[in-house]
Amino acid sequence: VLGDELQMATNPAGQVDLQVSGQPARITMAEGSLEGPVIRFDQRSNLIWMDQPGEFTIPTSALSTTPANSTTTSPAGAQAAIDWFEPPHCTWQGRMIFDGKIVRIEGDIRFDGALAIDRNQFWWINGQSEVLQMELSSAVNLNDLRNNTARPLKISVSQNVNILASQLDHAGTKKSRQQLMLPSLSFDNQLVGIGPGSIRSWHVAPSSIGRTASSSGSSSTQRAPLALQGAHLVFRDSMSGFLDRSELDFLGKVEMAVGPLASWDDSIDLAQMQTLKLDQMQLDCDLLKLYDTSSLSGTSNLAAGPDNSSKAWEFQAKGNVHFAGKSESGDYAGDGSEVTYVQSKELLTLMGEPRRPAHIIRSPANRETEGTIHASVEYAAINPRTGAIENYSVGQEGIRVELP
């Protein structure tokens, strides 16, 4: 404990009530620290608190490679190695209280940190909220901090949560950036977010799903080139993230738009998308599941570069699904009960229900020479890059062509 002034009182049982003042006062715990103008410690109630602005750094020795109650493993059965080379750090303008089990911080909170995953993925995290709460795996005796073995069990942030995560590769090249905004988010062995929320994404990947048949002469087996892609997703109710299977679920009036970006300063914005631009696609549904399949043997060849840090995505949209897109060969739109996309196979699958078939509308770029196709299908498998319909089953309304 370091400071400029110490005030201490004891009760009949010999327990102390300490107040440490300084510029700043500091309590160190291994490589971590707690700093502020005034730090209070009540031995009888096992409380440390601050009623002024301060800052806190979590000691790296308290950070395990996975959450304390997680069974997350890689496909090979080994835990992913996580190295916090810049330990989690937060500042606040309100107050902090720690009862040995739960740390609660309030008031204009800013937090940051940087970590490496398996020595080839480097992430910088920055965020802000009004409330941050961290629950430990076991209670800490504040009289014996040196022998503390507790680890973070659950971390929650709430009220105006805004988190930005940026990924670089081993050479310092930008790979992706994600921005998450929502009312609250918690993390233990899974992520749980409360809506309404928004996610913006910038990532280097093969040309996006919005790039349907843009190069009519390209081979269906030719791998799409890497390019900067963007996405914007909003959801009404909730989101859940399952790290053990690299899955994100979004529930309640989900809307998503994807497309190419000219630079990292550009972005996809659903609110501004009154009309679709070339190679953009928009989708809305009741439930959306996103999967990162980069680590699976069947899709690992999609990752670019020696660090395998590019992503191979799949998604599954269910319930009142509507989609639309624009490509060089024309516009397309449709609806159905379910849409799935598998990037490794470049396959978009549209499904209807027994009494409610799915629909596809294909409008050519040159409507003077080609007709618009209206198709009712029970099932259709489409290559979204070439526009080829690889398999389909005609629905009860059949196929209709509007001639030029």
XYZ file of N, CA, C and O in Angstrom, residues 10 13 33 58 68 103 117 141 168 175 192 226 248 251 264 266-267 310 320 324 326 333 359 366:
96
model
N -9.251 1.450 14.933
C -9.448 0.040 15.284
C -10.671 -0.106 16.162
O -11.042 0.794 16.916
N -12.203 -5.498 18.670
C -11.705 -6.801 18.225
C -10.360 -6.698 17.515
O -9.797 -7.707 17.091
N -2.859 -3.318 -9.919
C -2.886 -2.219 -8.960
C -4.245 -1.555 -8.946
O -5.024 -1.653 -9.901
N -5.898 -5.359 -13.815
C -5.995 -6.751 -13.372
C -4.639 -7.426 -13.530
O -4.039 -7.370 -14.606
N -12.858 -19.457 -15.768
C -12.674 -20.459 -14.727
C -13.622 -21.631 -14.849
O -13.301 -22.744 -14.470
N -16.334 -7.093 -7.685
C -15.906 -5.710 -7.890
C -17.009 -5.010 -8.693
O -17.407 -5.496 -9.750
N -3.630 -14.562 -29.278
C -4.245 -15.885 -29.245
C -3.410 -16.818 -30.109
O -3.220 -16.575 -31.303
N -9.625 -12.989 0.754
C -9.398 -12.394 2.066
C -8.517 -11.167 1.864
O -7.336 -11.274 1.529
N -4.850 -7.453 -35.577
C -3.707 -7.346 -36.477
C -3.030 -8.703 -36.562
O -3.142 -9.529 -35.641
N -6.397 -6.858 -39.882
C -7.174 -8.005 -40.357
C -8.668 -7.803 -40.162
O -9.465 -8.173 -41.006
N -23.413 -13.099 -23.350
C -24.850 -12.858 -23.345
C -25.065 -11.360 -23.408
O -24.600 -10.615 -22.534
N -9.195 -11.915 -51.965
C -9.351 -11.265 -50.673
C -9.610 -9.778 -50.881
O -9.024 -9.146 -51.756
N -22.332 -17.295 -32.880
C -23.052 -16.142 -32.371
C -24.505 -16.255 -32.807
O -24.783 -16.487 -33.989
N -31.333 -12.744 -31.790
C -32.761 -13.060 -31.718
C -33.587 -11.781 -31.745
O -33.275 -10.813 -31.052
N -10.734 1.373 -44.688
C -11.098 1.137 -43.293
C -11.894 2.311 -42.716
O -12.503 2.179 -41.653
N -14.435 3.674 -44.331
C -15.818 3.493 -44.773
C -16.522 2.495 -43.868
O -15.879 1.773 -43.089
N -17.841 2.418 -43.979
C -18.596 1.453 -43.181
C -19.931 1.176 -43.852
O -20.408 1.962 -44.680
N -7.648 -15.197 -41.388
C -8.881 -14.866 -42.070
C -9.972 -15.836 -41.657
O -9.698 -16.951 -41.231
N -39.395 -15.834 -41.164
C -39.720 -14.619 -41.917
C -38.478 -14.008 -42.569
O -38.195 -12.822 -42.423
N -32.205 -9.351 -50.214
C -32.106 -8.657 -51.500
C -30.654 -8.310 -51.735
O -29.881 -8.109 -50.793
N -27.600 -6.739 -55.004
C -27.337 -6.137 -56.304
C -25.981 -6.608 -56.800
O -24.989 -6.553 -56.059
N -33.861 -10.847 -55.164
C -34.567 -10.719 -53.895
C -35.322 -12.006 -53.650
O -35.577 -12.788 -54.579
N -39.665 -17.802 -52.325
C -39.758 -17.087 -53.586
C -38.428 -16.433 -53.937
O -37.713 -15.972 -53.054
N -29.822 -5.667 -67.743
C -30.345 -5.134 -69.004
C -31.740 -5.706 -69.221
O -31.898 -6.802 -69.745
